[in-house]
Short mmCIF file of C-alpha atoms in Angstrom, two decimals:
data_model
loop_
_atom_site.label_atom_id
_atom_site.label_comp_id
_atom_site.label_asym_id
_atom_site.label_seq_id
_atom_site.Cartn_x
_atom_site.Cartn_y
_atom_site.Cartn_z
CA MET T 1 66.60 78.57 66.73
CA SER T 2 68.55 81.13 68.44
CA GLU T 3 67.67 84.54 68.98
CA PRO T 4 69.59 86.66 66.52
CA MET T 5 69.61 89.90 68.52
CA ALA T 6 70.69 88.46 71.81
CA PRO T 7 74.36 89.32 72.67
CA ALA T 8 76.83 86.87 72.49
CA PRO T 9 76.66 84.70 75.78
CA ASP T 10 80.26 85.93 76.88
CA ARG T 11 79.44 89.44 76.29
CA ARG T 12 76.38 89.83 78.39
CA PRO T 13 76.51 92.41 81.14
CA GLY T 14 77.78 90.52 83.83
CA GLY T 15 78.60 87.66 81.59
CA ARG T 16 82.35 86.13 81.51
CA THR T 17 83.83 88.98 79.67
CA ALA T 18 82.43 91.44 81.93
CA ARG T 19 83.43 89.45 85.12
CA ILE T 20 86.92 88.89 83.93
CA ARG T 21 87.30 92.79 83.48
CA ALA T 22 86.09 93.46 86.91
CA GLN T 23 88.76 90.84 88.30
CA VAL T 24 91.38 92.62 85.94
CA LEU T 25 90.45 96.13 87.06
CA ASP T 26 90.21 95.10 90.76
CA ALA T 27 93.81 93.62 90.46
CA VAL T 28 95.08 96.83 88.40
CA ARG T 29 93.69 99.01 91.66
CA ALA T 30 95.23 96.97 94.20
CA GLU T 31 98.37 97.13 92.29
CA LEU T 32 98.43 100.61 91.54
CA ALA T 33 97.35 101.44 95.48
CA GLU T 34 100.44 99.08 96.62
CA GLY T 35 103.11 99.97 94.35
CA GLY T 36 102.37 102.79 92.10
CA HIS T 37 102.17 102.59 88.29
CA GLU T 38 105.88 102.14 88.47
CA SER T 39 105.52 98.38 89.64
CA LEU T 40 102.55 97.87 87.41
CA THR T 41 102.99 94.97 85.06
CA ILE T 42 100.61 92.65 82.93
CA GLU T 43 102.21 89.51 84.62
CA GLY T 44 101.54 90.97 88.12
CA VAL T 45 97.91 91.99 87.29
CA ALA T 46 97.27 88.35 85.31
CA THR T 47 98.49 86.87 88.36
CA ARG T 48 96.51 88.68 90.94
CA ALA T 49 93.39 88.45 88.99
CA GLY T 50 93.75 84.78 88.31
CA VAL T 51 93.29 85.33 84.85
CA HIS T 52 95.58 84.05 81.89
CA ARG T 53 98.35 86.65 80.93
CA ALA T 54 97.50 85.92 77.14
CA THR T 55 93.97 87.10 78.09
CA VAL T 56 95.16 90.34 79.57
CA TYR T 57 97.51 90.93 76.55
CA ARG T 58 95.02 90.31 74.15
CA ARG T 59 92.60 92.99 75.65
CA TRP T 60 94.09 95.69 77.12
CA ARG T 61 97.74 95.37 75.15
CA ASP T 62 99.77 96.90 77.61
CA VAL T 63 100.11 98.76 81.14
CA GLY T 64 98.89 101.95 79.38
CA GLY T 65 95.72 100.22 78.03
CA LEU T 66 95.09 98.70 81.66
CA LEU T 67 95.53 102.38 83.10
CA VAL T 68 93.04 103.76 80.59
CA ASP T 69 90.37 101.37 81.24
CA VAL T 70 90.90 101.82 85.10
CA ILE T 71 90.30 105.43 84.70
CA ASP T 72 87.33 104.99 82.12
CA ALA T 73 85.72 102.61 84.70
CA ALA T 74 85.70 104.72 87.22
CA GLY T 75 83.66 107.36 84.68
CA GLU T 76 81.15 104.45 84.41
CA THR T 77 79.93 104.10 88.10
CA ASP T 78 76.75 105.90 88.90
CA TRP T 79 78.63 108.50 91.08
CA ARG T 80 76.12 111.58 91.51
CA PRO T 81 77.15 114.78 92.79
CA PRO T 82 75.92 115.67 96.21
CA ASP T 83 72.39 117.45 96.99
CA THR T 84 72.10 118.94 100.31
CA GLY T 85 70.01 121.80 99.64
CA SER T 86 72.71 124.52 99.36
CA LEU T 87 75.57 125.49 97.42
CA LEU T 88 77.87 125.73 100.77
CA GLY T 89 76.45 122.16 101.65
CA ASP T 90 77.04 120.58 98.24
CA LEU T 91 80.56 121.97 97.62
CA THR T 92 81.78 120.86 101.18
CA ALA T 93 80.40 117.59 100.50
CA LEU T 94 82.02 117.20 97.14
CA ASN T 95 85.51 118.68 98.93
CA ARG T 96 85.07 115.96 101.51
CA GLU T 97 84.75 113.13 99.03
CA ILE T 98 87.82 114.50 97.43
CA GLN T 99 89.57 115.25 100.32
CA GLU T 100 88.74 111.13 101.40
CA SER T 101 89.75 110.02 98.20
CA LEU T 102 93.33 111.86 98.23
CA ALA T 103 94.10 111.34 101.83
CA VAL T 104 93.56 107.46 102.31
CA ARG T 105 96.53 105.45 101.83
CA PRO T 106 97.41 103.88 99.84
CA SER T 107 95.36 106.27 97.53
CA LEU T 108 94.31 105.07 94.23
CA ALA T 109 93.17 108.59 92.92
CA VAL T 110 96.88 109.63 93.78
CA ALA T 111 98.15 106.90 91.87
CA LEU T 112 96.10 107.82 88.86
CA MET T 113 97.37 111.30 88.86
CA SER T 114 100.94 110.44 89.27
CA ALA T 115 100.48 107.61 86.14
CA SER T 116 99.06 110.48 84.07
CA PHE T 117 102.19 112.33 84.01
CA HIS T 118 104.04 109.38 82.66
CA SER T 119 101.63 107.99 80.49
CA GLU T 120 99.68 110.06 77.91
CA GLN T 121 97.00 107.41 77.27
CA ALA T 122 96.49 107.69 81.04
CA ALA T 123 96.46 111.37 80.75
CA GLN T 124 93.93 111.50 78.07
CA ALA T 125 91.86 109.34 80.04
CA GLN T 126 92.11 111.35 83.07
CA THR T 127 91.23 114.57 81.32
CA ARG T 128 88.32 113.03 80.04
CA LEU T 129 87.18 111.61 83.53
CA TRP T 130 87.74 114.99 84.99
CA ALA T 131 85.51 116.54 82.15
CA ASP T 132 82.84 114.29 82.96
CA ARG T 133 82.80 115.11 86.61
CA TYR T 134 82.84 118.82 86.05
CA ALA T 135 79.91 118.48 83.71
CA GLN T 136 78.04 116.35 86.15
CA CYS T 137 78.49 118.88 89.02
CA ALA T 138 77.21 121.74 86.74
CA VAL T 139 74.00 120.82 88.46
CA LEU T 140 75.01 122.00 91.94
CA VAL T 141 75.37 125.69 90.41
CA GLU T 142 71.88 125.48 88.48
CA ARG T 143 70.41 124.23 91.53
CA ALA T 144 72.15 127.47 93.30
CA VAL T 145 70.76 129.71 90.44
CA GLU T 146 67.18 128.31 91.14
CA ARG T 147 67.49 129.08 94.60
CA GLY T 148 68.90 132.53 94.49
CA GLU T 149 71.84 131.92 95.75
CA LEU T 150 74.24 133.64 92.84
CA PRO T 151 73.91 137.24 91.96
CA SER T 152 73.57 136.08 88.07
CA PRO T 153 71.97 133.09 86.19
CA HIS T 154 75.10 133.61 84.11
CA THR T 155 77.68 131.84 86.50
CA ASP T 156 80.82 129.80 84.80
CA ALA T 157 80.04 126.42 86.98
CA ARG T 158 83.36 124.89 85.85
CA ALA T 159 85.17 128.16 87.15
CA LEU T 160 83.20 127.85 90.30
CA LEU T 161 83.85 124.46 90.53
CA ILE T 162 87.59 124.41 90.16
CA ALA T 163 88.00 127.49 92.60
CA ALA T 164 86.26 125.32 95.13
CA THR T 165 87.99 122.17 94.67
CA ALA T 166 91.43 123.11 93.40
CA PRO T 167 92.86 124.41 96.72
CA LEU T 168 92.30 120.79 98.26
CA TYR T 169 94.47 119.11 95.34
CA HIS T 170 97.05 121.70 95.91
CA ARG T 171 97.40 121.24 99.62
CA LEU T 172 97.21 117.45 99.51
CA LEU T 173 98.90 116.45 96.56
CA LEU T 174 101.69 119.42 95.86
CA LEU T 175 102.10 120.86 99.28
CA ARG T 176 101.68 117.50 100.78
CA ALA T 177 99.86 119.12 103.70
CA GLU T 178 97.93 116.86 106.51
CA PRO T 179 94.52 116.41 105.77
CA ASP T 180 92.40 118.86 108.15
CA PRO T 181 88.98 118.39 108.61
CA ASP T 182 87.77 121.76 108.40
CA GLN T 183 89.54 122.59 105.35
CA PRO T 184 86.71 120.98 102.80
CA GLU T 185 84.36 123.73 104.24
CA ARG T 186 86.38 126.71 104.16
CA ASP T 187 87.57 125.94 100.82
CA ALA T 188 83.78 125.74 99.61
CA ARG T 189 83.16 128.91 101.72
CA ALA T 190 85.80 131.04 100.19
CA ALA T 191 84.44 129.70 96.59
CA VAL T 192 80.79 130.64 97.53
CA LEU T 193 81.81 134.06 98.92
CA ALA T 194 83.70 134.68 95.72
CA ALA T 195 80.69 133.64 93.63
CA GLU T 196 78.45 135.76 95.37
CA ALA T 197 80.64 138.90 94.88
CA GLY T 198 80.17 138.04 90.96
CA ALA T 199 83.48 136.42 90.47
CA PHE T 200 82.42 133.64 88.20
CA THR T 201 79.81 135.75 86.37
CA VAL T 202 80.03 135.82 82.62
CA LEU T 203 78.73 138.53 80.56
CA MET N 1 151.16 133.03 106.15
CA SER N 2 147.93 131.75 105.12
CA GLU N 3 144.96 133.34 106.50
CA PRO N 4 143.17 130.78 108.63
CA MET N 5 139.47 132.13 108.30
CA ALA N 6 139.70 132.33 104.63
CA PRO N 7 137.76 129.38 102.59
CA ALA N 8 139.67 126.73 100.74
CA PRO N 9 140.24 128.18 97.28
CA ASP N 10 138.09 125.71 95.48
CA ARG N 11 135.24 126.60 98.01
CA ARG N 12 135.08 130.13 97.60
CA PRO N 13 131.94 131.25 95.90
CA GLY N 14 132.38 131.40 92.27
CA GLY N 15 135.47 129.07 92.57
CA ARG N 16 135.84 125.74 91.22
CA THR N 17 132.82 124.00 93.21
CA ALA N 18 130.60 126.71 92.63
CA ARG N 19 131.55 126.14 88.74
CA ILE N 20 130.99 122.32 88.90
CA ARG N 21 127.91 122.48 90.46
CA ALA N 22 126.65 125.17 88.26
CA GLN N 23 127.24 123.07 85.03
CA VAL N 24 125.98 120.05 86.82
CA LEU N 25 122.80 121.69 87.77
CA ASP N 26 122.22 123.24 84.20
CA ALA N 27 122.71 119.71 82.66
CA VAL N 28 120.28 118.20 85.31
CA ARG N 29 117.62 121.01 84.16
CA ALA N 30 118.23 120.22 80.57
CA GLU N 31 117.97 116.67 80.68
CA LEU N 32 114.84 116.98 82.99
CA ALA N 33 113.21 119.45 80.44
CA GLU N 34 114.22 117.01 77.66
CA GLY N 35 113.17 113.87 78.90
CA GLY N 36 111.68 113.97 82.40
CA HIS N 37 113.28 112.70 85.53
CA GLU N 38 112.72 109.13 84.14
CA SER N 39 115.36 109.50 81.46
CA LEU N 40 117.70 111.25 84.37
CA THR N 41 120.97 109.34 84.99
CA ILE N 42 124.39 110.50 86.36
CA GLU N 43 126.14 109.27 83.35
CA GLY N 44 123.84 111.85 81.24
CA VAL N 45 124.40 114.43 83.44
CA ALA N 46 128.27 114.09 83.76
CA THR N 47 128.55 113.84 79.99
CA ARG N 48 126.32 116.91 79.05
CA ALA N 49 128.05 118.84 81.95
CA GLY N 50 131.45 117.80 80.87
CA VAL N 51 132.33 116.63 84.45
CA HIS N 52 133.77 113.53 85.45
CA ARG N 53 131.36 111.01 86.66
CA ALA N 54 133.19 110.01 89.61
CA THR N 55 132.78 113.86 90.74
CA VAL N 56 128.94 113.59 90.28
CA TYR N 57 128.94 110.15 92.21
CA ARG N 58 130.80 111.58 95.19
CA ARG N 59 129.07 114.72 95.65
CA TRP N 60 125.36 114.07 94.49
CA ARG N 61 125.27 110.36 94.84
CA ASP N 62 122.29 109.42 93.18
CA VAL N 63 119.39 110.81 90.86
CA GLY N 64 117.60 111.70 93.95
CA GLY N 65 120.76 114.06 95.25
CA LEU N 66 120.79 115.73 91.80
CA LEU N 67 116.77 116.27 92.07
CA VAL N 68 117.13 117.52 95.58
CA ASP N 69 119.81 119.91 94.46
CA VAL N 70 118.20 121.59 91.69
CA ILE N 71 115.41 122.30 93.65
CA ASP N 72 117.26 123.66 96.55
CA ALA N 73 119.05 125.81 93.98
CA ALA N 74 115.73 127.19 92.64
CA GLY N 75 115.27 128.43 96.14
CA GLU N 76 118.49 130.15 96.33
CA THR N 77 117.84 132.45 93.72
CA ASP N 78 116.89 136.04 94.78
CA TRP N 79 113.50 135.51 93.35
CA ARG N 80 111.19 138.51 94.77
CA PRO N 81 107.10 138.75 95.12
CA PRO N 82 105.61 141.12 92.99
CA ASP N 83 105.01 144.82 94.01
CA THR N 84 102.46 146.38 91.76
CA GLY N 85 101.09 148.64 94.06
CA SER N 86 97.59 146.36 94.85
CA LEU N 87 96.70 142.96 96.01
CA LEU N 88 94.97 142.26 92.79
CA GLY N 89 97.85 143.30 90.46
CA ASP N 90 100.27 141.42 92.68
CA LEU N 91 98.46 138.26 92.83
CA THR N 92 97.96 138.69 88.75
CA ALA N 93 101.63 139.27 88.33
CA LEU N 94 102.20 136.28 90.49
CA ASN N 95 99.76 133.87 88.34
CA ARG N 96 101.45 135.10 85.30
CA GLU N 97 104.80 134.02 86.33
CA ILE N 98 103.36 130.67 87.31
CA GLN N 99 101.48 129.98 84.32
CA GLU N 100 104.62 130.90 82.35
CA SER N 101 106.51 128.26 84.21
CA LEU N 102 103.92 125.67 83.85
CA ALA N 103 102.98 126.31 80.17
CA VAL N 104 106.73 126.59 78.60
CA ARG N 105 107.61 123.39 76.68
CA PRO N 106 109.42 121.78 77.84
CA SER N 107 108.52 122.95 81.75
CA LEU N 108 111.25 122.21 84.41
CA ALA N 109 108.75 123.05 86.77
CA VAL N 110 106.42 120.27 85.61
CA ALA N 111 109.41 118.05 85.30
CA LEU N 112 110.15 118.81 89.10
CA MET N 113 106.59 118.08 90.04
CA SER N 114 106.40 114.92 88.39
CA ALA N 115 109.60 113.83 89.77
CA SER N 116 108.48 114.50 93.18
CA PHE N 117 105.75 112.05 92.87
CA HIS N 118 108.37 109.33 92.63
CA SER N 119 111.13 110.43 94.84
CA GLU N 120 110.30 110.99 98.66
CA GLN N 121 113.82 113.19 98.45
CA ALA N 122 112.47 115.29 95.69
CA ALA N 123 109.23 115.61 97.30
CA GLN N 124 110.75 116.94 100.44
CA ALA N 125 112.88 119.42 98.95
CA GLN N 126 109.76 120.52 96.70
CA THR N 127 107.75 120.91 99.88
CA ARG N 128 110.31 123.09 101.67
CA LEU N 129 110.48 125.30 98.38
CA TRP N 130 106.77 125.72 98.41
CA ALA N 131 106.77 126.94 102.04
CA ASP N 132 109.57 129.22 101.44
CA ARG N 133 107.72 130.60 98.65
CA TYR N 134 104.61 131.11 100.31
CA ALA N 135 106.60 132.46 103.37
CA GLN N 136 108.26 135.01 100.86
CA CYS N 137 104.64 135.97 99.61
CA ALA N 138 103.14 136.85 102.78
CA VAL N 139 104.28 140.32 102.47
CA LEU N 140 101.57 140.72 99.59
CA VAL N 141 99.12 140.06 101.72
CA GLU N 142 100.63 142.25 104.74
CA ARG N 143 101.01 145.47 102.02
CA ALA N 144 97.34 144.79 101.31
CA VAL N 145 96.36 145.23 104.78
CA GLU N 146 98.69 147.99 105.31
CA ARG N 147 96.81 149.84 102.28
CA GLY N 148 93.39 148.79 103.86
CA GLU N 149 92.43 146.60 101.07
CA LEU N 150 91.50 143.87 103.36
CA PRO N 151 88.24 143.87 105.81
CA SER N 152 90.83 142.66 108.71
CA PRO N 153 94.38 142.65 109.72
CA HIS N 154 94.00 139.03 110.66
CA THR N 155 94.04 137.43 107.21
CA ASP N 156 95.49 134.12 106.66
CA ALA N 157 97.76 134.76 104.12
CA ARG N 158 98.78 131.27 102.86
CA ALA N 159 94.96 130.49 102.57
CA LEU N 160 94.50 133.48 100.48
CA LEU N 161 97.79 132.65 98.21
CA ILE N 162 96.66 129.13 97.67
CA ALA N 163 93.11 130.13 96.69
CA ALA N 164 94.77 132.57 94.10
CA THR N 165 97.37 130.28 92.78
CA ALA N 166 95.56 126.49 93.01
CA PRO N 167 93.31 126.98 90.19
CA LEU N 168 95.91 127.61 87.59
CA TYR N 169 97.95 124.44 88.72
CA HIS N 170 94.56 122.51 88.40
CA ARG N 171 93.83 123.69 85.12
CA LEU N 172 97.22 123.67 83.78
CA LEU N 173 98.73 120.38 85.58
CA LEU N 174 95.75 118.10 86.11
CA LEU N 175 93.06 119.37 83.61
CA ARG N 176 95.88 119.95 80.98
CA ALA N 177 93.92 123.10 79.68
CA GLU N 178 95.75 125.06 77.04
CA PRO N 179 97.08 128.56 78.95
CA ASP N 180 94.62 131.29 78.73
CA PRO N 181 96.33 134.81 79.01
CA ASP N 182 92.87 136.12 80.79
CA GLN N 183 93.04 133.41 83.32
CA PRO N 184 95.94 134.46 85.86
CA GLU N 185 93.90 137.84 86.29
CA ARG N 186 90.54 135.73 86.77
CA ASP N 187 91.82 133.63 89.29
CA ALA N 188 93.49 136.48 91.10
CA ARG N 189 90.08 138.82 91.13
CA ALA N 190 88.18 135.58 92.44
CA ALA N 191 90.59 135.28 95.30
CA VAL N 192 90.38 139.38 96.13
CA LEU N 193 86.68 139.03 96.22
CA ALA N 194 86.85 136.33 98.49
CA ALA N 195 89.20 137.90 100.92
CA GLU N 196 87.32 141.21 100.74
CA ALA N 197 84.22 139.25 101.82
CA GLY N 198 86.15 137.86 104.81
CA ALA N 199 87.00 134.40 103.41
CA PHE N 200 90.22 133.99 104.72
CA THR N 201 90.18 136.25 108.11
CA VAL N 202 91.06 134.30 111.27
CA LEU N 203 89.66 135.03 114.62
#
């Protein structure tokens, strides 16, 4: 007698469904990094993944569906915010990760942001991912409050995180500046100084 | 006898050439705002502008040429940085302008940034425009130094301006947050507090 609560064989984690998803999403990432979202097609992804086109159409429907799933998959990884022992150290480490993801060529992060300007579905998935990441990083600010590094326990974590990270996105994505190895720490330091002066304190 | 140094009649400012350029660029802005750069075509622009297609092809060659010229034209307007009497006031006014340009629907600014992810020519024009704007705004920091508002005359004006303005772009473009009327001043204040604490002092 089969176990009624057992998942269907091809649905269990690591099973055929998961394997096909991994192959397809790897192919999407590779196609995006090489040619951006404009050259992304179901056919190209299926060929690269070695999966039947019909399978891709059935499960992801269209290019928007593929973009959403690759962004959702980024949110499923067990990424953890840095924990270096100080707010400045944590924000610097976070900024280094961001700079690396934006400066690598080709950059999947840049391709996904670019895609989100053109696909409403991708934009919504990207917005959900950002919200998750900011929520995860709130712990950086909580730990800084516990260590007495901030003037008030009522510090707006999201505002502080945006102040620390936004200048890097601005420089690398919009101003298209060359990455500067010292910039992650400089931007982190400016945000910490503002926070120490009460810029993100909420009453 | 004709004057040898006089410009050709249809090249003088306000002449036929200038008038056609104004009509064509108005049409580009309207098309961009309505449908984004993806739906921009020479034909659509010529029709909307009431200008022969051949004229548009001859002068701007392709959609990239139209994008570059519309961005260049933005740099030719006699925009002046705010002058309110304080650094906080100036940065707040600047941020309010930015928020307005990004939050208006449809937004030409957003359409141009989106286009610059897809056209190398447009990206270079956009980068030149940013560089001009930052250079123009350096006077905000110079005036703050003269008024004794900053701890050191050696303040990196560009870094301060990026710290003040980047969070707004981040919230509105990447996080797709709703515009908050208090945010321009909050972001300006955080940058001023960081500047007062020496975050942008260069040795």
